Every structure is written in C-alpha cells, then in structure tokens.
C-alpha cells in the first residue's frame, strides 16, 4: 500500500514511516520541518519505497496530488508542545484546524482512508479516570492559552467524525497519551527528553509545579505497533481509540528515576507553573487512558515499562553527546555530533507534527 504521512519528519511520524516501510509498504512524507527534522528520517532516505516532500500542507495543489497518489493518509502534522502552544496560539489554532480541514476535504474527494493523530490533551480537566473514548471532555476557559491546543484537536476530531457520518469518508481517530522514546527533543517542553538532557549535562532537573501531577508514558515503538494494528482493521472506521500505557508515574518520581538511571549529580528543583509557562497556567493532575477498546479490537496496548523507556532515551542521548576530543583522535572515529536543528525551509510556514 502507498501511505502518505503528514508531519512524517516529526518524532512519531518518523517511527510510523519506518514501521510501514518494514512491513513492505510505500511511504511518502510531507513535512515543513518546523518541529520535525531531517535527522529523524535520514536513515530512511535511501530506502527504495521511501520518498518525501519538504513543504507545508497548506500548499493545496501539492497536498491534493500527494493524497491522490496515496491509498491511506496518516495525518500527524500539527502544532505540538505546551511551550510552543502558549507562545504561538495563532499558529497552533490555524495549523491544527485549517490543516486538518484541508486534509479531510481532499481525502474526501478521492475517498481515501484517513488516520488522525489526536491527543489525550482533549480530556482536559476531566476527573473520570481512566479516560474512556466516549467520556466527557472538560476544557478550560479561552483566556488560558494551553486549552487552545485541546480545543483545536477536539474540533478536528468532530470534523473527522462528521466527514465519516455525513460524507462516508473513512476516518479513524487515535488519541495518543504522552508518547516518548529516542529522537524526541525537549525544545517544545516535553518532559522526558528535557529531564534526561538536564541530568546528563549536570544541569538542574526542572520539575514544574508540585511534581505530584502524574502521567502515563508510552514507548513510541508500542504506540506505532498499535497505530498500525488499528489501521489494518476495517472495523476501526468512524471510531476513536486511546493509545497509551496504563502505568502511571508522578513527575517527581520521573525526575528521581532519570537522576538514578543517569547517575547524575543534578539537583532536582521545583519551578512554579507561572514561571515555567504563564500566569494562571492550568496543568492536569492525572491523565490515565482506558485501553479496553484498543485491546478488544487489536489485542494489544503499550506495555513497555517507564524504566526501560528511560534506559533507551538515556542511551540515545548519551550517544549523541560530544565528549571533549583528545587532540589526536582521528575525525572518523569521533562520535556522531549533536543534532544541528534544521531551520524551517519557509520560516512563515506552519509547524509539522510530533503527534
Ligand atoms: N514538566 C516538568 N518539567 C519540564 C517539562 C514538563 O515538570 O521541564 C511537567 C509538565 O508541567 C507536565 C508534565 O511534566 O505536568 C508532562 O509535560 P509534557 O509537556 O511532557 O506533556 P503534557 O502531559 O503536559 O502534554
């Protein structure tokens, strides 16, 4: 099958591309490299079944053409990361809503199956633990900027289901819960790569708020296995699936775990939310998925432990750190350099997704 992945050079999209190629499919990526980067897909570039276009999904003729050439569309291009969302709310809202609308509109013209990357953020401040796909969404007030992300993603979900119900476009929604793993970067606020980077460089590990808030972290590899299993089932059309681990950990415990796994001497410090984000910032105290629907449908759910995930992330970041080079070390035996962030091709273009 021919797959189009929007936001395919992002953290999650690049793993999806890799897994689809491993299964013998053709993959084309559309990404504007605003939060994704070429490093994520470097290892795929020579694969005969792989191709990519660096451009924005708002290039409509191009998007239409790429959708036309694909059998299935995986729509991951979006503005992501709490820091980015608070800093650039206009970009967040426009990218997430208008981008998805475009993808669905063009997919509908050709009746192409669409898989939409949504987020556990849509549950907002719900207290109905664990979160079920048909449960209520409890979002905060518009003056609190963070909710624009949840709101825009929730609107996208409505649109996906509306396209299915009204226009018979086969859409499926995958709500991803705190997906982590090697290649994820902390630039946009994600906690695990940030903690590991801080611990490895001896900087303070920055716990926001009390640190008693908790999350369920899933390995990106598990998430992608579930994503593909859902995409291979015809019965999953018109349905929402939580994809997440049900193992919960507080952010304090995560900081301790990272410090222990890295043998770091970094101090763990607390930073108030208003300093870390903005005045009046609201965080979710817990976020736990109910994965019964996922298990019933595809017989699996993310299971990798947070200990194992931290090991993988630490090993990845260690490998990419540049130790001070002895003067006589030949260049070719030097470790790979730290990632150089790739600038967006078009600085006015919209960001690509990490899911
Ligand atoms: N967080 C933290 N220190 C950081 C980055 C994040 O304590 O340097 C906290 C953040 O406030 C949240 C949790 O870690 O409570 C998870 O944050 P992330 O941005 O990774 O994902 P979220 O669940 O907020 O979407």
GROMACS .gro file of C-alpha atoms and ligand atoms in nm:
model
  380
    1UNK     CA    1   0.000   0.000   0.000
    2UNK     CA    2   0.102   0.361  -0.054
    3UNK     CA    3   0.094   0.570   0.264
    4UNK     CA    4   0.111   0.947   0.297
    5UNK     CA    5   0.227   1.076   0.638
    6UNK     CA    6   0.181   1.447   0.704
    7UNK     CA    7   0.428   1.555   0.973
    8UNK     CA    8   0.632   1.246   0.889
    9UNK     CA    9   0.966   1.401   0.983
   10UNK     CA   10   0.842   1.457   1.337
   11UNK     CA   11   0.922   1.228   1.627
   12UNK     CA   12   0.617   0.999   1.600
   13UNK     CA   13   0.569   1.033   1.223
   14UNK     CA   14   0.922   0.916   1.153
   15UNK     CA   15   0.868   0.599   1.356
   16UNK     CA   16   0.544   0.537   1.173
   17UNK     CA   17   0.724   0.575   0.839
   18UNK     CA   18   0.993   0.332   0.948
   19UNK     CA   19   0.742   0.071   1.067
   20UNK     CA   20   0.533   0.091   0.750
   21UNK     CA   21   0.846   0.051   0.536
   22UNK     CA   22   0.947  -0.252   0.744
   23UNK     CA   23   0.610  -0.404   0.663
   24UNK     CA   24   0.675  -0.364   0.291
   25UNK     CA   25   0.466  -0.055   0.222
   26UNK     CA   26   0.549   0.256   0.022
   27UNK     CA   27   0.575   0.574   0.229
   28UNK     CA   28   0.570   0.939   0.128
   29UNK     CA   29   0.624   1.211   0.386
   30UNK     CA   30   0.504   1.569   0.374
   31UNK     CA   31   0.669   1.789   0.634
   32UNK     CA   32   0.775   2.152   0.656
   33UNK     CA   33   1.048   2.080   0.915
   34UNK     CA   34   0.923   2.336   1.160
   35UNK     CA   35   0.925   2.096   1.454
   36UNK     CA   36   1.027   1.784   1.262
   37UNK     CA   37   1.379   1.749   1.126
   38UNK     CA   38   1.574   1.567   0.857
   39UNK     CA   39   1.775   1.379   1.119
   40UNK     CA   40   1.460   1.185   1.204
   41UNK     CA   41   1.430   1.045   0.852
   42UNK     CA   42   1.794   1.039   0.749
   43UNK     CA   43   1.813   0.662   0.787
   44UNK     CA   44   1.511   0.616   0.556
   45UNK     CA   45   1.625   0.833   0.268
   46UNK     CA   46   1.791   0.558   0.069
   47UNK     CA   47   1.503   0.313   0.112
   48UNK     CA   48   1.359   0.238  -0.234
   49UNK     CA   49   1.000   0.259  -0.108
   50UNK     CA   50   1.052   0.592   0.067
   51UNK     CA   51   1.008   0.944  -0.065
   52UNK     CA   52   0.943   1.283   0.088
   53UNK     CA   53   0.846   1.641   0.014
   54UNK     CA   54   0.959   1.930   0.230
   55UNK     CA   55   0.670   2.171   0.210
   56UNK     CA   56   0.368   2.288   0.401
   57UNK     CA   57   0.035   2.106   0.389
   58UNK     CA   58  -0.111   2.447   0.305
   59UNK     CA   59   0.034   2.407  -0.044
   60UNK     CA   60  -0.303   2.283  -0.160
   61UNK     CA   61  -0.224   2.162  -0.513
   62UNK     CA   62   0.066   1.963  -0.372
   63UNK     CA   63  -0.144   1.820  -0.090
   64UNK     CA   64  -0.416   1.719  -0.337
   65UNK     CA   65  -0.161   1.549  -0.559
   66UNK     CA   66   0.000   1.358  -0.271
   67UNK     CA   67  -0.337   1.246  -0.139
   68UNK     CA   68  -0.430   1.135  -0.488
   69UNK     CA   69  -0.118   0.917  -0.506
   70UNK     CA   70  -0.174   0.751  -0.166
   71UNK     CA   71  -0.403   0.470  -0.052
   72UNK     CA   72  -0.404   0.577   0.312
   73UNK     CA   73  -0.338   0.911   0.482
   74UNK     CA   74  -0.187   0.940   0.829
   75UNK     CA   75  -0.238   1.298   0.940
   76UNK     CA   76   0.013   1.392   1.209
   77UNK     CA   77   0.110   1.743   1.100
   78UNK     CA   78   0.013   1.978   1.382
   79UNK     CA   79   0.146   2.234   1.624
   80UNK     CA   80   0.269   2.043   1.930
   81UNK     CA   81   0.438   2.101   2.265
   82UNK     CA   82   0.293   2.303   2.553
   83UNK     CA   83   0.565   2.571   2.531
   84UNK     CA   84   0.510   2.624   2.159
   85UNK     CA   85   0.134   2.635   2.201
   86UNK     CA   86   0.149   2.902   2.470
   87UNK     CA   87   0.399   3.109   2.271
   88UNK     CA   88   0.223   3.080   1.934
   89UNK     CA   89  -0.150   3.031   1.986
   90UNK     CA   90  -0.249   3.168   1.644
   91UNK     CA   91  -0.017   2.927   1.470
   92UNK     CA   92  -0.146   2.642   1.687
   93UNK     CA   93  -0.511   2.704   1.618
   94UNK     CA   94  -0.468   2.773   1.247
   95UNK     CA   95  -0.236   2.482   1.182
   96UNK     CA   96  -0.444   2.232   1.370
   97UNK     CA   97  -0.785   2.327   1.246
   98UNK     CA   98  -0.722   2.453   0.892
   99UNK     CA   99  -0.463   2.185   0.818
  100UNK     CA  100  -0.692   1.901   0.919
  101UNK     CA  101  -0.982   2.055   0.729
  102UNK     CA  102  -0.770   2.063   0.413
  103UNK     CA  103  -0.653   1.705   0.451
  104UNK     CA  104  -1.007   1.578   0.507
  105UNK     CA  105  -1.152   1.782   0.221
  106UNK     CA  106  -0.901   1.646  -0.030
  107UNK     CA  107  -0.917   1.292   0.108
  108UNK     CA  108  -1.296   1.304   0.072
  109UNK     CA  109  -1.268   1.391  -0.297
  110UNK     CA  110  -1.084   1.063  -0.353
  111UNK     CA  111  -1.238   0.856  -0.071
  112UNK     CA  112  -0.903   0.786   0.090
  113UNK     CA  113  -0.886   0.636   0.438
  114UNK     CA  114  -0.758   0.884   0.698
  115UNK     CA  115  -0.597   0.818   1.037
  116UNK     CA  116  -0.588   1.124   1.256
  117UNK     CA  117  -0.337   1.176   1.538
  118UNK     CA  118  -0.525   1.324   1.829
  119UNK     CA  119  -0.412   1.365   2.185
  120UNK     CA  120  -0.501   1.282   2.545
  121UNK     CA  121  -0.494   1.659   2.598
  122UNK     CA  122  -0.855   1.664   2.470
  123UNK     CA  123  -0.972   1.510   2.801
  124UNK     CA  124  -0.859   1.833   2.964
  125UNK     CA  125  -0.951   1.858   3.330
  126UNK     CA  126  -1.178   1.554   3.331
  127UNK     CA  127  -1.168   1.361   3.658
  128UNK     CA  128  -1.332   1.049   3.513
  129UNK     CA  129  -1.031   0.818   3.549
  130UNK     CA  130  -0.944   0.618   3.350
  131UNK     CA  131  -1.044   0.821   3.045
  132UNK     CA  132  -1.274   0.637   2.805
  133UNK     CA  133  -1.310   0.743   2.444
  134UNK     CA  134  -1.676   0.837   2.482
  135UNK     CA  135  -1.622   1.021   2.812
  136UNK     CA  136  -1.679   1.394   2.861
  137UNK     CA  137  -1.411   1.644   2.764
  138UNK     CA  138  -1.355   1.915   3.028
  139UNK     CA  139  -1.167   2.205   2.876
  140UNK     CA  140  -1.053   2.527   3.045
  141UNK     CA  141  -1.150   2.883   2.960
  142UNK     CA  142  -1.022   3.056   2.643
  143UNK     CA  143  -0.802   3.310   2.830
  144UNK     CA  144  -0.590   3.015   2.945
  145UNK     CA  145  -0.382   2.963   2.633
  146UNK     CA  146  -0.296   2.596   2.675
  147UNK     CA  147  -0.655   2.490   2.610
  148UNK     CA  148  -0.640   2.616   2.252
  149UNK     CA  149  -0.448   2.301   2.165
  150UNK     CA  150  -0.703   2.065   2.321
  151UNK     CA  151  -0.985   2.264   2.170
  152UNK     CA  152  -0.835   2.263   1.821
  153UNK     CA  153  -0.767   1.890   1.837
  154UNK     CA  154  -1.119   1.823   1.968
  155UNK     CA  155  -1.261   2.024   1.680
  156UNK     CA  156  -1.050   1.814   1.441
  157UNK     CA  157  -1.199   1.502   1.594
  158UNK     CA  158  -1.551   1.637   1.541
  159UNK     CA  159  -1.458   1.710   1.182
  160UNK     CA  160  -1.315   1.361   1.124
  161UNK     CA  161  -1.634   1.202   1.256
  162UNK     CA  162  -1.852   1.446   1.063
  163UNK     CA  163  -1.674   1.352   0.739
  164UNK     CA  164  -1.739   0.985   0.817
  165UNK     CA  165  -2.104   1.029   0.917
  166UNK     CA  166  -2.203   1.282   0.653
  167UNK     CA  167  -1.971   1.209   0.361
  168UNK     CA  168  -1.875   0.844   0.427
  169UNK     CA  169  -1.506   0.933   0.435
  170UNK     CA  170  -1.344   0.651   0.634
  171UNK     CA  171  -1.168   0.824   0.923
  172UNK     CA  172  -1.022   0.684   1.245
  173UNK     CA  173  -0.900   0.887   1.543
  174UNK     CA  174  -0.604   0.783   1.756
  175UNK     CA  175  -0.572   0.966   2.087
  176UNK     CA  176  -0.208   0.939   2.190
  177UNK     CA  177  -0.105   0.966   2.557
  178UNK     CA  178   0.244   1.107   2.639
  179UNK     CA  179   0.441   0.919   2.375
  180UNK     CA  180   0.816   0.913   2.441
  181UNK     CA  181   1.134   0.749   2.315
  182UNK     CA  182   1.466   0.809   2.142
  183UNK     CA  183   1.472   1.101   1.893
  184UNK     CA  184   1.217   1.307   2.090
  185UNK     CA  185   1.351   1.652   2.169
  186UNK     CA  186   1.272   1.874   2.465
  187UNK     CA  187   1.263   2.202   2.270
  188UNK     CA  188   0.886   2.236   2.299
  189UNK     CA  189   0.851   2.136   2.663
  190UNK     CA  190   0.827   1.756   2.657
  191UNK     CA  191   0.933   1.639   2.999
  192UNK     CA  192   1.130   1.317   2.948
  193UNK     CA  193   1.387   1.433   2.691
  194UNK     CA  194   1.422   1.755   2.893
  195UNK     CA  195   1.496   1.570   3.220
  196UNK     CA  196   1.743   1.333   3.053
  197UNK     CA  197   1.925   1.617   2.883
  198UNK     CA  198   1.940   1.812   3.210
  199UNK     CA  199   2.062   1.509   3.405
  200UNK     CA  200   2.332   1.419   3.153
  201UNK     CA  201   2.465   1.772   3.135
  202UNK     CA  202   2.464   1.820   3.514
  203UNK     CA  203   2.206   2.098   3.498
  204UNK     CA  204   1.918   2.118   3.747
  205UNK     CA  205   1.624   1.889   3.668
  206UNK     CA  206   1.328   2.122   3.646
  207UNK     CA  207   1.006   1.986   3.798
  208UNK     CA  208   0.715   2.218   3.729
  209UNK     CA  209   0.452   2.274   3.996
  210UNK     CA  210   0.449   2.037   4.293
  211UNK     CA  211   0.563   1.742   4.082
  212UNK     CA  212   0.275   1.538   4.221
  213UNK     CA  213   0.098   1.551   3.886
  214UNK     CA  214   0.126   1.219   3.705
  215UNK     CA  215   0.132   1.087   3.351
  216UNK     CA  216   0.130   0.750   3.175
  217UNK     CA  217   0.424   0.738   2.935
  218UNK     CA  218   0.421   0.503   2.637
  219UNK     CA  219   0.707   0.388   2.425
  220UNK     CA  220   0.682   0.524   2.072
  221UNK     CA  221   0.751   0.172   1.941
  222UNK     CA  222   0.444   0.033   2.121
  223UNK     CA  223   0.233   0.326   2.009
  224UNK     CA  224   0.328   0.268   1.646
  225UNK     CA  225   0.254  -0.107   1.669
  226UNK     CA  226  -0.094  -0.021   1.799
  227UNK     CA  227  -0.141   0.252   1.537
  228UNK     CA  228  -0.061   0.012   1.254
  229UNK     CA  229  -0.278  -0.264   1.401
  230UNK     CA  230  -0.572  -0.019   1.416
  231UNK     CA  231  -0.501   0.095   1.059
  232UNK     CA  232  -0.511  -0.264   0.933
  233UNK     CA  233  -0.861  -0.326   1.072
  234UNK     CA  234  -1.156  -0.219   0.861
  235UNK     CA  235  -1.386  -0.222   1.167
  236UNK     CA  236  -1.199   0.074   1.320
  237UNK     CA  237  -1.354   0.326   1.081
  238UNK     CA  238  -1.552   0.608   1.243
  239UNK     CA  239  -1.409   0.526   1.587
  240UNK     CA  240  -1.178   0.685   1.846
  241UNK     CA  241  -0.902   0.482   2.014
  242UNK     CA  242  -0.697   0.572   2.318
  243UNK     CA  243  -0.338   0.462   2.270
  244UNK     CA  244  -0.144   0.479   2.591
  245UNK     CA  245   0.010   0.289   2.875
  246UNK     CA  246  -0.183   0.245   3.198
  247UNK     CA  247   0.130   0.264   3.417
  248UNK     CA  248   0.121   0.593   3.600
  249UNK     CA  249   0.418   0.784   3.739
  250UNK     CA  250   0.440   1.123   3.912
  251UNK     CA  251   0.673   1.384   3.767
  252UNK     CA  252   0.868   1.381   4.097
  253UNK     CA  253   0.920   1.006   4.060
  254UNK     CA  254   1.018   1.052   3.697
  255UNK     CA  255   1.282   1.308   3.796
  256UNK     CA  256   1.420   1.066   4.059
  257UNK     CA  257   1.421   0.782   3.807
  258UNK     CA  258   1.608   0.984   3.545
  259UNK     CA  259   1.860   1.101   3.804
  260UNK     CA  260   1.920   0.742   3.918
  261UNK     CA  261   1.945   0.597   3.565
  262UNK     CA  262   2.198   0.860   3.460
  263UNK     CA  263   2.396   0.855   3.788
  264UNK     CA  264   2.358   1.229   3.771
  265UNK     CA  265   2.450   1.474   4.042
  266UNK     CA  266   2.197   1.724   3.910
  267UNK     CA  267   1.982   1.889   4.168
  268UNK     CA  268   1.606   1.843   4.131
  269UNK     CA  269   1.443   2.184   4.157
  270UNK     CA  270   1.079   2.298   4.162
  271UNK     CA  271   0.966   2.575   3.929
  272UNK     CA  272   0.621   2.731   3.971
  273UNK     CA  273   0.389   2.688   3.674
  274UNK     CA  274   0.358   3.062   3.622
  275UNK     CA  275   0.737   3.086   3.578
  276UNK     CA  276   0.759   2.779   3.355
  277UNK     CA  277   0.460   2.864   3.136
  278UNK     CA  278   0.240   3.167   3.202
  279UNK     CA  279   0.033   3.331   3.474
  280UNK     CA  280  -0.273   3.121   3.559
  281UNK     CA  281  -0.142   2.809   3.381
  282UNK     CA  282  -0.356   2.502   3.447
  283UNK     CA  283  -0.200   2.156   3.445
  284UNK     CA  284  -0.376   1.822   3.456
  285UNK     CA  285  -0.312   1.643   3.786
  286UNK     CA  286  -0.358   1.300   3.623
  287UNK     CA  287  -0.405   1.152   3.280
  288UNK     CA  288  -0.482   0.780   3.258
  289UNK     CA  289  -0.617   0.603   2.950
  290UNK     CA  290  -0.872   0.327   2.941
  291UNK     CA  291  -0.736   0.096   2.670
  292UNK     CA  292  -1.006  -0.170   2.674
  293UNK     CA  293  -1.139  -0.068   2.334
  294UNK     CA  294  -0.790  -0.086   2.186
  295UNK     CA  295  -0.718  -0.425   2.343
  296UNK     CA  296  -1.052  -0.567   2.234
  297UNK     CA  297  -1.003  -0.451   1.876
  298UNK     CA  298  -0.638  -0.526   1.809
  299UNK     CA  299  -0.536  -0.742   2.106
  300UNK     CA  300  -0.259  -0.512   2.224
  301UNK     CA  301  -0.175  -0.191   2.411
  302UNK     CA  302   0.151  -0.020   2.509
  303UNK     CA  303   0.332  -0.222   2.777
  304UNK     CA  304   0.697  -0.115   2.787
  305UNK     CA  305   0.786   0.000   3.138
  306UNK     CA  306   0.898   0.354   3.207
  307UNK     CA  307   1.228   0.215   3.342
  308UNK     CA  308   1.301   0.055   3.005
  309UNK     CA  309   1.194   0.366   2.815
  310UNK     CA  310   1.421   0.587   3.027
  311UNK     CA  311   1.711   0.346   2.958
  312UNK     CA  312   1.653   0.383   2.583
  313UNK     CA  313   1.627   0.760   2.595
  314UNK     CA  314   1.938   0.791   2.813
  315UNK     CA  315   2.136   0.562   2.580
  316UNK     CA  316   2.024   0.764   2.279
  317UNK     CA  317   2.112   1.100   2.431
  318UNK     CA  318   2.446   0.971   2.565
  319UNK     CA  319   2.543   0.853   2.219
  320UNK     CA  320   2.478   1.197   2.078
  321UNK     CA  321   2.672   1.393   2.336
  322UNK     CA  322   3.009   1.521   2.218
  323UNK     CA  323   3.282   1.439   2.468
  324UNK     CA  324   3.585   1.668   2.461
  325UNK     CA  325   3.800   1.519   2.188
  326UNK     CA  326   4.160   1.424   2.256
  327UNK     CA  327   4.374   1.624   2.014
  328UNK     CA  328   4.497   1.321   1.822
  329UNK     CA  329   4.163   1.142   1.776
  330UNK     CA  330   4.105   1.097   1.404
  331UNK     CA  331   3.783   1.258   1.285
  332UNK     CA  332   3.625   0.941   1.153
  333UNK     CA  333   3.639   0.771   1.494
  334UNK     CA  334   3.465   1.058   1.667
  335UNK     CA  335   3.111   1.000   1.793
  336UNK     CA  336   2.824   1.144   1.595
  337UNK     CA  337   2.789   1.516   1.663
  338UNK     CA  338   2.498   1.667   1.849
  339UNK     CA  339   2.195   1.724   1.633
  340UNK     CA  340   2.204   2.053   1.447
  341UNK     CA  341   1.849   2.184   1.440
  342UNK     CA  342   1.730   2.217   1.082
  343UNK     CA  343   1.567   2.552   1.017
  344UNK     CA  344   1.226   2.554   0.854
  345UNK     CA  345   1.251   2.585   0.477
  346UNK     CA  346   0.995   2.858   0.491
  347UNK     CA  347   1.000   3.042   0.821
  348UNK     CA  348   0.641   3.154   0.773
  349UNK     CA  349   0.526   2.800   0.716
  350UNK     CA  350   0.328   2.607   0.970
  351UNK     CA  351   0.480   2.352   1.205
  352UNK     CA  352   0.482   1.981   1.140
  353UNK     CA  353   0.375   1.732   1.397
  354UNK     CA  354   0.508   1.514   1.665
  355UNK     CA  355   0.164   1.386   1.729
  356LIG     N1  356   0.714   1.919   3.313
  356LIG     C1  357   0.811   1.939   3.412
  356LIG     N2  358   0.932   1.986   3.375
  356LIG     C2  359   0.967   2.011   3.244
  356LIG     C3  360   0.869   1.988   3.144
  356LIG     C4  361   0.745   1.943   3.182
  356LIG     O1  362   0.785   1.917   3.531
  356LIG     O2  363   1.082   2.053   3.220
  356LIG     C5  364   0.582   1.867   3.353
  356LIG     C6  365   0.462   1.939   3.290
  356LIG     O3  366   0.428   2.053   3.364
  356LIG     C7  367   0.356   1.828   3.296
  356LIG     C8  368   0.436   1.700   3.275
  356LIG     O4  369   0.572   1.734   3.307
  356LIG     O5  370   0.295   1.824   3.424
  356LIG     C9  371   0.430   1.646   3.134
  356LIG     O6  372   0.467   1.752   3.046
  356LIG     P1  373   0.477   1.736   2.889
  356LIG     O7  374   0.491   1.873   2.832
  356LIG     O8  375   0.582   1.635   2.855
  356LIG     O9  376   0.337   1.671   2.847
  356LIG     P2  377   0.185   1.712   2.882
  356LIG    O10  378   0.136   1.595   2.958
  356LIG    O11  379   0.185   1.838   2.962
  356LIG    O12  380   0.122   1.728   2.750
   0.00000   0.00000   0.00000
